[in-house]
Amino acid sequence: MTQSAVRATVRDDRREPDPEEDPAEGPADGGDAPASGTDGGHRPRRGRRLLKWFAAVLALLIAGSATAGYLYYRHLNDKIEKDPLHLGDNKAAEPTPNAAGQTPLNILLIGSDARDTEENQQLGGARETFGSTPLADVQMLVHLSADRTNMSVISMPRDTLVHIPKCTDPDDGTVYPASNGRVMTNQSLGHGGPGCTVATWENLTGIHIDHFVMVDFAGVVSMADAVGGVPVCVDANIHSRDSQGHGSGLKLPEGTHPVKGEQALQWLRTRYGFEDGSDLARAKAQHMYMNSLVRQLRENATLSSPNKLRRLAEKATEALTVDPGLDTVKKLYDLSTELRKVEPERITMTTMPNRYVGARVEPTEDAEKLFRLVREDIALDGRDKKPEKERETAPADPAAEDAEIAVQVRNGTRTDTLAAASGRTSTIAGVLRDKGFTGATADTTGASSEKRTVVRYPSADLEGDARRVAEALGIPASAVKRSTDVSGVTLVVGADWREGTAYEAPEEDDETPESAHALNGADDKACMHVNPAFTW
């Protein structure tokens, strides 16, 4: 995919419908849709094509450690497209290192629906959108834990309603204003490139993103061929095609069969024929495919063939667009080494919990819980060792007297659905002054979005001061974070403290919500249920 295609004006919706999209569902446009209490005679969407390109990307990354000799060819580097990582004005704070000095790694995987080649056009099912601005129809966050023992994956439906922040195209300086209200998240790619999709994710989740990898339609087909196929299972014969022509065209007999090339793409796109025909069922099939691919790459001896590995490397580098931190084969190889440290049984794949807003979806409270678990580097499989009761260690530099501590108070109470609560900075700054922190001041330059109230400090000599501020307000020690984004002790009043003067820390548990539909990477017994209307 060319960078110029990504940076074109946001394209209109005059494209032929996705063969897997029910025409009654309406065009994939943006904006808040009115809530609806009925289904209109058809099933509403549940996420779109959530995982199909991730298969191709992971194939490259994991296989890289076995193919270093071939991956270092200079011409492979030249095939990799590069784009800036973040195009927004505000970045999420970097995570605090653990006791061993390790930090997590977060990678945003983006599947573009680009029709910039005839091959992509044919595979995508559209014939009137050649060269139009692509949409980010697949968005998945891969979180590699700080200690490299586990991996969590969150897929976001393409029709999730979000606020896209202001993004600036670094090539020509075009400024794309922040969205007026909420629009579909897949439109973010047209606001200057994948760096705006990264900015949108950080704005929504508060999760710092280290890298992105973007792949198009043709990439998943060519790389699926290169790895020799991925075993998938159906509990009955399936043909994904109805009398109106809806369906991916997938045709498989009952049982477990390897799929590759275009048939692999059909599996990943199939909605008509799996279970209830919803996108939730499609996401389930995609999760199964991904887990099977990981096991295949680890166990399949045919990947030792130099020709197969070289072909995989060639196809993969042709299909990728990455940020500058991954713009060489060596950097991709180093990333693959990190990913290979995680065993399949410690990989957990999830879909962002959501609810319908008309024909679109929005994140739920469970989604915020899922985001928090990732922000705090808590394994979604529940197998983290329970930490021993931490003994409070004295900061390197003890706290100054309360009256000598300078504290800036910021308003972070804005959410995706609510405007910032007015007057919060002056109110809480007043509370601090009443408690003796006479150096507390209100920052009235504007409101931001912070899910939870947090106290940030820039350097070790201010840690004691930050802890003292948190203690005085009843804010837990876990919410005191070191950050280079602030110049002094900074209290950000979050969306969990929109009113009142006494902070009440929310009760939390670290269980992955059931609505995330978690699937473990080692589950090799999973089999898709076939709708009887689509059997043969």
mmCIF file of C-alpha atoms in Angstrom, residues 152-470:
data_model
loop_
_atom_site.group_PDB
_atom_site.id
_atom_site.type_symbol
_atom_site.label_atom_id
_atom_site.label_comp_id
_atom_site.label_asym_id
_atom_site.label_seq_id
_atom_site.Cartn_x
_atom_site.Cartn_y
_atom_site.Cartn_z
ATOM 1 C CA SER A 152 -2.824 -10.397 25.605
ATOM 2 C CA VAL A 153 -4.650 -9.397 22.432
ATOM 3 C CA ILE A 154 -7.595 -6.978 22.239
ATOM 4 C CA SER A 155 -9.563 -6.666 18.990
ATOM 5 C CA MET A 156 -11.710 -3.571 18.422
ATOM 6 C CA PRO A 157 -14.720 -3.769 16.064
ATOM 7 C CA ARG A 158 -14.252 -1.478 13.078
ATOM 8 C CA ASP A 159 -17.600 0.229 13.691
ATOM 9 C CA THR A 160 -16.793 1.243 17.270
ATOM 10 C CA LEU A 161 -17.778 4.876 17.834
ATOM 11 C CA VAL A 162 -14.846 6.926 19.132
ATOM 12 C CA HIS A 163 -13.475 10.460 19.183
ATOM 13 C CA ILE A 164 -10.661 10.737 16.636
ATOM 14 C CA PRO A 165 -8.166 13.338 17.934
ATOM 15 C CA LYS A 166 -6.586 16.070 15.856
ATOM 16 C CA CYS A 167 -3.875 14.581 13.643
ATOM 17 C CA THR A 168 -1.241 16.308 11.507
ATOM 18 C CA ASP A 169 0.141 14.735 8.335
ATOM 19 C CA PRO A 170 3.951 14.982 8.679
ATOM 20 C CA ASP A 171 4.516 14.939 4.904
ATOM 21 C CA ASP A 172 2.436 17.898 3.787
ATOM 22 C CA GLY A 173 1.375 19.483 7.082
ATOM 23 C CA THR A 174 -2.338 18.856 6.520
ATOM 24 C CA VAL A 175 -4.195 19.193 9.813
ATOM 25 C CA TYR A 176 -7.174 16.886 10.317
ATOM 26 C CA PRO A 177 -9.339 18.427 13.064
ATOM 27 C CA ALA A 178 -10.615 16.289 15.910
ATOM 28 C CA SER A 179 -13.856 14.572 14.970
ATOM 29 C CA ASN A 180 -17.061 16.460 15.659
ATOM 30 C CA GLY A 181 -18.673 13.905 17.930
ATOM 31 C CA ARG A 182 -18.027 10.203 17.667
ATOM 32 C CA VAL A 183 -17.318 8.453 14.379
ATOM 33 C CA MET A 184 -16.332 4.950 13.373
ATOM 34 C CA THR A 185 -12.798 4.072 14.449
ATOM 35 C CA ASN A 186 -11.851 2.707 11.019
ATOM 36 C CA GLN A 187 -11.957 6.263 9.607
ATOM 37 C CA SER A 188 -8.848 7.183 11.627
ATOM 38 C CA LEU A 189 -6.556 5.763 8.940
ATOM 39 C CA GLY A 190 -7.720 8.449 6.519
ATOM 40 C CA HIS A 191 -6.670 11.252 8.895
ATOM 41 C CA GLY A 192 -3.008 11.268 7.897
ATOM 42 C CA GLY A 193 -2.100 7.585 8.115
ATOM 43 C CA PRO A 194 -1.713 4.768 10.659
ATOM 44 C CA GLY A 195 -0.204 7.193 13.167
ATOM 45 C CA CYS A 196 -3.677 8.680 13.623
ATOM 46 C CA THR A 197 -5.103 5.223 14.335
ATOM 47 C CA VAL A 198 -2.421 4.886 17.023
ATOM 48 C CA ALA A 199 -3.386 8.299 18.440
ATOM 49 C CA THR A 200 -7.061 7.263 18.484
ATOM 50 C CA TRP A 201 -6.279 4.078 20.414
ATOM 51 C CA GLU A 202 -4.167 5.916 22.971
ATOM 52 C CA ASN A 203 -6.899 8.534 23.377
ATOM 53 C CA LEU A 204 -9.509 5.843 24.046
ATOM 54 C CA THR A 205 -7.560 3.359 26.159
ATOM 55 C CA GLY A 206 -4.804 5.320 27.904
ATOM 56 C CA ILE A 207 -2.417 2.561 26.798
ATOM 57 C CA HIS A 208 0.986 3.673 25.498
ATOM 58 C CA ILE A 209 1.654 2.111 22.076
ATOM 59 C CA ASP A 210 5.247 1.341 21.118
ATOM 60 C CA HIS A 211 4.824 0.206 17.498
ATOM 61 C CA PHE A 212 2.312 -0.429 14.740
ATOM 62 C CA VAL A 213 2.278 -2.941 11.888
ATOM 63 C CA MET A 214 -0.166 -2.562 8.976
ATOM 64 C CA VAL A 215 -0.997 -5.211 6.356
ATOM 65 C CA ASP A 216 -3.438 -5.301 3.402
ATOM 66 C CA PHE A 217 -5.716 -7.952 1.810
ATOM 67 C CA ALA A 218 -3.061 -9.485 -0.436
ATOM 68 C CA GLY A 219 -0.652 -9.916 2.453
ATOM 69 C CA VAL A 220 -2.727 -12.456 4.322
ATOM 70 C CA VAL A 221 -3.223 -14.565 1.181
ATOM 71 C CA SER A 222 0.395 -14.639 0.062
ATOM 72 C CA MET A 223 1.804 -15.330 3.511
ATOM 73 C CA ALA A 224 -0.807 -17.997 4.272
ATOM 74 C CA ASP A 225 0.481 -19.787 1.159
ATOM 75 C CA ALA A 226 4.062 -19.401 2.337
ATOM 76 C CA VAL A 227 3.471 -21.117 5.692
ATOM 77 C CA GLY A 228 1.726 -24.083 4.040
ATOM 78 C CA GLY A 229 -1.756 -23.759 5.539
ATOM 79 C CA VAL A 230 -3.406 -23.516 8.951
ATOM 80 C CA PRO A 231 -5.651 -26.303 10.375
ATOM 81 C CA VAL A 232 -9.240 -25.233 11.111
ATOM 82 C CA CYS A 233 -12.265 -27.227 12.255
ATOM 83 C CA VAL A 234 -16.012 -27.219 11.448
ATOM 84 C CA ASP A 235 -18.563 -29.530 13.040
ATOM 85 C CA ALA A 236 -20.469 -30.023 9.748
ATOM 86 C CA ASN A 237 -20.082 -29.415 6.029
ATOM 87 C CA ILE A 238 -20.200 -25.692 5.326
ATOM 88 C CA HIS A 239 -20.776 -23.531 2.260
ATOM 89 C CA SER A 240 -20.873 -19.820 3.091
ATOM 90 C CA ARG A 241 -23.282 -18.615 0.395
ATOM 91 C CA ASP A 242 -26.997 -17.854 0.544
ATOM 92 C CA SER A 243 -29.625 -17.358 -2.165
ATOM 93 C CA GLN A 244 -28.932 -13.603 -2.288
ATOM 94 C CA GLY A 245 -25.215 -14.159 -2.827
ATOM 95 C CA HIS A 246 -24.164 -13.246 0.703
ATOM 96 C CA GLY A 247 -21.198 -15.136 2.072
ATOM 97 C CA SER A 248 -17.450 -15.570 1.747
ATOM 98 C CA GLY A 249 -17.715 -18.618 -0.537
ATOM 99 C CA LEU A 250 -15.917 -20.845 1.981
ATOM 100 C CA LYS A 251 -16.684 -24.518 1.303
ATOM 101 C CA LEU A 252 -15.298 -27.198 3.623
ATOM 102 C CA PRO A 253 -16.346 -30.710 4.650
ATOM 103 C CA GLU A 254 -16.874 -31.590 8.285
ATOM 104 C CA GLY A 255 -13.719 -32.030 10.335
ATOM 105 C CA THR A 256 -10.285 -30.435 10.539
ATOM 106 C CA HIS A 257 -8.626 -29.212 7.356
ATOM 107 C CA PRO A 258 -5.667 -26.943 6.508
ATOM 108 C CA VAL A 259 -6.615 -23.704 4.750
ATOM 109 C CA LYS A 260 -4.222 -21.414 2.932
ATOM 110 C CA GLY A 261 -4.207 -18.619 0.399
ATOM 111 C CA GLU A 262 -7.613 -17.323 -0.624
ATOM 112 C CA GLN A 263 -9.347 -20.090 1.300
ATOM 113 C CA ALA A 264 -7.662 -18.841 4.495
ATOM 114 C CA LEU A 265 -9.004 -15.363 3.731
ATOM 115 C CA GLN A 266 -12.470 -16.853 3.208
ATOM 116 C CA TRP A 267 -12.304 -18.507 6.620
ATOM 117 C CA LEU A 268 -11.302 -15.249 8.271
ATOM 118 C CA ARG A 269 -14.102 -13.337 6.522
ATOM 119 C CA THR A 270 -16.894 -15.882 7.004
ATOM 120 C CA ARG A 271 -19.957 -14.712 8.894
ATOM 121 C CA TYR A 272 -22.798 -16.388 7.007
ATOM 122 C CA GLY A 273 -22.658 -20.042 8.049
ATOM 123 C CA PHE A 274 -20.953 -19.808 11.437
ATOM 124 C CA GLU A 275 -23.248 -20.174 14.448
ATOM 125 C CA ASP A 276 -25.816 -17.322 14.490
ATOM 126 C CA GLY A 277 -24.346 -15.436 11.524
ATOM 127 C CA SER A 278 -23.146 -12.509 13.665
ATOM 128 C CA ASP A 279 -19.770 -10.850 13.625
ATOM 129 C CA LEU A 280 -19.253 -12.262 17.105
ATOM 130 C CA ALA A 281 -19.187 -15.718 15.526
ATOM 131 C CA ARG A 282 -16.777 -14.476 12.870
ATOM 132 C CA ALA A 283 -14.446 -13.130 15.562
ATOM 133 C CA LYS A 284 -14.554 -16.513 17.290
ATOM 134 C CA ALA A 285 -13.479 -18.243 14.075
ATOM 135 C CA GLN A 286 -10.677 -15.722 13.637
ATOM 136 C CA HIS A 287 -9.412 -16.345 17.167
ATOM 137 C CA MET A 288 -9.357 -20.083 16.470
ATOM 138 C CA TYR A 289 -7.384 -19.491 13.284
ATOM 139 C CA MET A 290 -4.833 -17.318 15.053
ATOM 140 C CA ASN A 291 -4.234 -19.786 17.851
ATOM 141 C CA SER A 292 -3.853 -22.594 15.334
ATOM 142 C CA LEU A 293 -1.375 -20.521 13.320
ATOM 143 C CA VAL A 294 0.819 -19.912 16.355
ATOM 144 C CA ARG A 295 0.910 -23.633 17.147
ATOM 145 C CA GLN A 296 1.603 -24.432 13.495
ATOM 146 C CA LEU A 297 4.542 -22.071 13.307
ATOM 147 C CA ARG A 298 6.074 -23.570 16.426
ATOM 148 C CA GLU A 299 5.609 -27.203 15.423
ATOM 149 C CA ASN A 300 5.663 -27.413 11.628
ATOM 150 C CA ALA A 301 8.978 -28.838 10.457
ATOM 151 C CA THR A 302 8.367 -27.717 6.856
ATOM 152 C CA LEU A 303 9.274 -24.208 7.962
ATOM 153 C CA SER A 304 12.884 -25.364 8.024
ATOM 154 C CA SER A 305 12.848 -25.336 4.211
ATOM 155 C CA PRO A 306 15.036 -22.395 3.068
ATOM 156 C CA ASN A 307 12.906 -21.767 -0.014
ATOM 157 C CA LYS A 308 9.663 -21.650 1.995
ATOM 158 C CA LEU A 309 11.202 -19.327 4.552
ATOM 159 C CA ARG A 310 12.660 -17.037 1.945
ATOM 160 C CA ARG A 311 9.294 -16.849 0.176
ATOM 161 C CA LEU A 312 7.618 -16.015 3.481
ATOM 162 C CA ALA A 313 10.110 -13.211 4.109
ATOM 163 C CA GLU A 314 9.667 -11.817 0.600
ATOM 164 C CA LYS A 315 5.866 -11.785 0.794
ATOM 165 C CA ALA A 316 5.785 -10.415 4.314
ATOM 166 C CA THR A 317 8.072 -7.445 3.685
ATOM 167 C CA GLU A 318 6.097 -6.529 0.566
ATOM 168 C CA ALA A 319 2.872 -6.406 2.589
ATOM 169 C CA LEU A 320 4.022 -4.420 5.629
ATOM 170 C CA THR A 321 3.854 -0.773 6.621
ATOM 171 C CA VAL A 322 5.519 -0.105 9.976
ATOM 172 C CA ASP A 323 6.688 2.724 12.229
ATOM 173 C CA PRO A 324 10.366 3.781 12.245
ATOM 174 C CA GLY A 325 11.021 1.569 15.262
ATOM 175 C CA LEU A 326 10.376 -1.526 13.104
ATOM 176 C CA ASP A 327 11.613 -0.316 9.721
ATOM 177 C CA THR A 328 14.334 -2.924 9.151
ATOM 178 C CA VAL A 329 14.331 -6.696 9.033
ATOM 179 C CA LYS A 330 16.700 -6.782 11.992
ATOM 180 C CA LYS A 331 14.222 -4.812 14.114
ATOM 181 C CA LEU A 332 11.425 -7.177 13.075
ATOM 182 C CA TYR A 333 13.660 -10.130 13.886
ATOM 183 C CA ASP A 334 14.401 -8.708 17.336
ATOM 184 C CA LEU A 335 10.662 -8.282 17.893
ATOM 185 C CA SER A 336 10.031 -11.864 16.835
ATOM 186 C CA THR A 337 12.568 -13.010 19.412
ATOM 187 C CA GLU A 338 10.586 -11.247 22.126
ATOM 188 C CA LEU A 339 7.266 -12.696 20.936
ATOM 189 C CA ARG A 340 8.629 -16.237 20.821
ATOM 190 C CA LYS A 341 9.284 -16.153 24.552
ATOM 191 C CA VAL A 342 5.545 -16.612 25.168
ATOM 192 C CA GLU A 343 4.157 -20.153 25.031
ATOM 193 C CA PRO A 344 0.730 -20.644 23.339
ATOM 194 C CA GLU A 345 -0.951 -21.469 26.653
ATOM 195 C CA ARG A 346 -0.067 -17.969 27.896
ATOM 196 C CA ILE A 347 -1.644 -16.188 24.910
ATOM 197 C CA THR A 348 -5.154 -14.791 25.460
ATOM 198 C CA MET A 349 -7.223 -13.342 22.621
ATOM 199 C CA THR A 350 -10.196 -11.110 23.361
ATOM 200 C CA THR A 351 -12.690 -8.791 21.682
ATOM 201 C CA MET A 352 -13.303 -5.367 23.216
ATOM 202 C CA PRO A 353 -16.581 -5.587 25.174
ATOM 203 C CA ASN A 354 -19.185 -3.435 23.432
ATOM 204 C CA ARG A 355 -22.863 -2.602 23.203
ATOM 205 C CA TYR A 356 -25.000 -1.488 20.279
ATOM 206 C CA VAL A 357 -25.752 2.128 19.442
ATOM 207 C CA GLY A 358 -28.145 1.620 16.569
ATOM 208 C CA ALA A 359 -26.121 -0.295 13.982
ATOM 209 C CA ARG A 360 -22.798 0.717 15.581
ATOM 210 C CA VAL A 361 -21.115 -0.226 18.852
ATOM 211 C CA GLU A 362 -19.456 1.596 21.731
ATOM 212 C CA PRO A 363 -17.126 0.415 24.503
ATOM 213 C CA THR A 364 -18.741 -0.716 27.750
ATOM 214 C CA GLU A 365 -17.577 -0.512 31.349
ATOM 215 C CA ASP A 366 -16.089 -3.975 30.850
ATOM 216 C CA ALA A 367 -13.986 -2.540 28.016
ATOM 217 C CA GLU A 368 -12.474 0.002 30.376
ATOM 218 C CA LYS A 369 -11.722 -2.812 32.806
ATOM 219 C CA LEU A 370 -9.954 -4.721 30.027
ATOM 220 C CA PHE A 371 -7.945 -1.613 29.124
ATOM 221 C CA ARG A 372 -6.975 -1.179 32.791
ATOM 222 C CA LEU A 373 -5.700 -4.742 33.040
ATOM 223 C CA VAL A 374 -3.468 -4.108 30.046
ATOM 224 C CA ARG A 375 -2.314 -0.721 31.358
ATOM 225 C CA GLU A 376 -1.361 -2.367 34.640
ATOM 226 C CA ASP A 377 0.265 -5.338 32.887
ATOM 227 C CA ILE A 378 -2.060 -7.913 34.454
ATOM 228 C CA ALA A 379 -2.270 -11.187 32.508
ATOM 229 C CA LEU A 380 -5.705 -11.861 31.023
ATOM 230 C CA ASP A 381 -5.365 -15.610 31.589
ATOM 231 C CA GLY A 382 -5.425 -15.118 35.368
ATOM 232 C CA ARG A 383 -2.163 -17.005 35.825
ATOM 233 C CA ASP A 384 -0.010 -14.187 37.144
ATOM 234 C CA LYS A 385 1.607 -14.978 40.449
ATOM 235 C CA LYS A 386 -0.175 -13.183 43.219
ATOM 236 C CA PRO A 387 2.230 -10.478 44.344
ATOM 237 C CA GLU A 388 3.405 -10.638 47.903
ATOM 238 C CA LYS A 389 2.248 -7.851 50.146
ATOM 239 C CA GLU A 390 4.494 -5.038 49.073
ATOM 240 C CA ARG A 391 6.407 -3.307 51.782
ATOM 241 C CA GLU A 392 6.406 0.417 51.329
ATOM 242 C CA THR A 393 9.954 1.443 50.505
ATOM 243 C CA ALA A 394 10.936 4.949 51.372
ATOM 244 C CA PRO A 395 11.458 7.183 48.344
ATOM 245 C CA ALA A 396 15.013 8.232 47.539
ATOM 246 C CA ASP A 397 14.151 11.800 48.521
ATOM 247 C CA PRO A 398 11.656 12.199 51.393
ATOM 248 C CA ALA A 399 8.642 14.463 50.989
ATOM 249 C CA ALA A 400 8.989 18.136 51.715
ATOM 250 C CA GLU A 401 6.680 19.907 54.121
ATOM 251 C CA ASP A 402 3.130 20.057 52.720
ATOM 252 C CA ALA A 403 3.245 23.829 52.343
ATOM 253 C CA GLU A 404 6.434 23.557 50.288
ATOM 254 C CA ILE A 405 5.093 21.045 47.762
ATOM 255 C CA ALA A 406 4.054 22.601 44.465
ATOM 256 C CA VAL A 407 1.109 20.712 42.945
ATOM 257 C CA GLN A 408 -0.557 21.409 39.618
ATOM 258 C CA VAL A 409 -4.148 20.136 39.319
ATOM 259 C CA ARG A 410 -5.477 19.191 35.885
ATOM 260 C CA ASN A 411 -8.970 18.252 34.730
ATOM 261 C CA GLY A 412 -9.043 14.802 33.139
ATOM 262 C CA THR A 413 -12.743 14.096 33.619
ATOM 263 C CA ARG A 414 -13.763 14.152 29.947
ATOM 264 C CA THR A 415 -14.975 10.810 28.576
ATOM 265 C CA ASP A 416 -16.160 9.519 25.209
ATOM 266 C CA THR A 417 -19.746 10.285 26.178
ATOM 267 C CA LEU A 418 -19.449 13.117 28.723
ATOM 268 C CA ALA A 419 -17.941 16.580 28.560
ATOM 269 C CA ALA A 420 -15.398 17.511 31.207
ATOM 270 C CA ALA A 421 -16.914 18.263 34.594
ATOM 271 C CA SER A 422 -16.620 22.009 35.147
ATOM 272 C CA GLY A 423 -14.683 23.543 38.014
ATOM 273 C CA ARG A 424 -12.855 20.398 39.061
ATOM 274 C CA THR A 425 -9.340 21.845 39.007
ATOM 275 C CA SER A 426 -10.207 24.828 41.211
ATOM 276 C CA THR A 427 -12.294 22.672 43.554
ATOM 277 C CA ILE A 428 -9.611 20.038 44.155
ATOM 278 C CA ALA A 429 -6.833 22.613 44.287
ATOM 279 C CA GLY A 430 -8.903 24.267 47.033
ATOM 280 C CA VAL A 431 -9.167 20.941 48.882
ATOM 281 C CA LEU A 432 -5.387 20.604 48.784
ATOM 282 C CA ARG A 433 -4.857 24.146 50.067
ATOM 283 C CA ASP A 434 -7.274 23.459 52.916
ATOM 284 C CA LYS A 435 -5.119 20.461 53.808
ATOM 285 C CA GLY A 436 -2.009 22.624 53.968
ATOM 286 C CA PHE A 437 -0.694 22.309 50.400
ATOM 287 C CA THR A 438 -0.599 26.039 49.842
ATOM 288 C CA GLY A 439 1.392 25.588 46.625
ATOM 289 C CA ALA A 440 -1.516 23.842 44.859
ATOM 290 C CA THR A 441 -2.638 25.572 41.660
ATOM 291 C CA ALA A 442 -5.352 24.884 39.108
ATOM 292 C CA ASP A 443 -4.401 24.320 35.457
ATOM 293 C CA THR A 444 -7.229 25.911 33.470
ATOM 294 C CA THR A 445 -5.689 25.524 30.001
ATOM 295 C CA GLY A 446 -8.105 22.757 29.007
ATOM 296 C CA ALA A 447 -9.519 19.366 29.890
ATOM 297 C CA SER A 448 -8.134 15.970 28.949
ATOM 298 C CA SER A 449 -9.374 12.411 29.312
ATOM 299 C CA GLU A 450 -8.058 10.258 32.148
ATOM 300 C CA LYS A 451 -10.009 7.170 33.176
ATOM 301 C CA ARG A 452 -8.662 7.113 36.727
ATOM 302 C CA THR A 453 -7.298 9.839 38.969
ATOM 303 C CA VAL A 454 -3.503 9.764 38.981
ATOM 304 C CA VAL A 455 -0.595 11.661 40.540
ATOM 305 C CA ARG A 456 2.395 12.007 38.213
ATOM 306 C CA TYR A 457 5.938 13.159 38.941
ATOM 307 C CA PRO A 458 8.894 13.591 36.546
ATOM 308 C CA SER A 459 11.937 12.493 38.567
ATOM 309 C CA ALA A 460 12.996 10.483 41.611
ATOM 310 C CA ASP A 461 13.572 13.569 43.744
ATOM 311 C CA LEU A 462 9.837 14.351 43.558
ATOM 312 C CA GLU A 463 8.526 10.844 44.260
ATOM 313 C CA GLY A 464 8.164 11.527 47.965
ATOM 314 C CA ASP A 465 6.203 14.704 47.281
ATOM 315 C CA ALA A 466 3.869 12.871 44.871
ATOM 316 C CA ARG A 467 3.231 10.095 47.377
ATOM 317 C CA ARG A 468 2.429 12.630 50.062
ATOM 318 C CA VAL A 469 -0.155 14.364 47.849
ATOM 319 C CA ALA A 470 -1.813 11.018 47.074
#
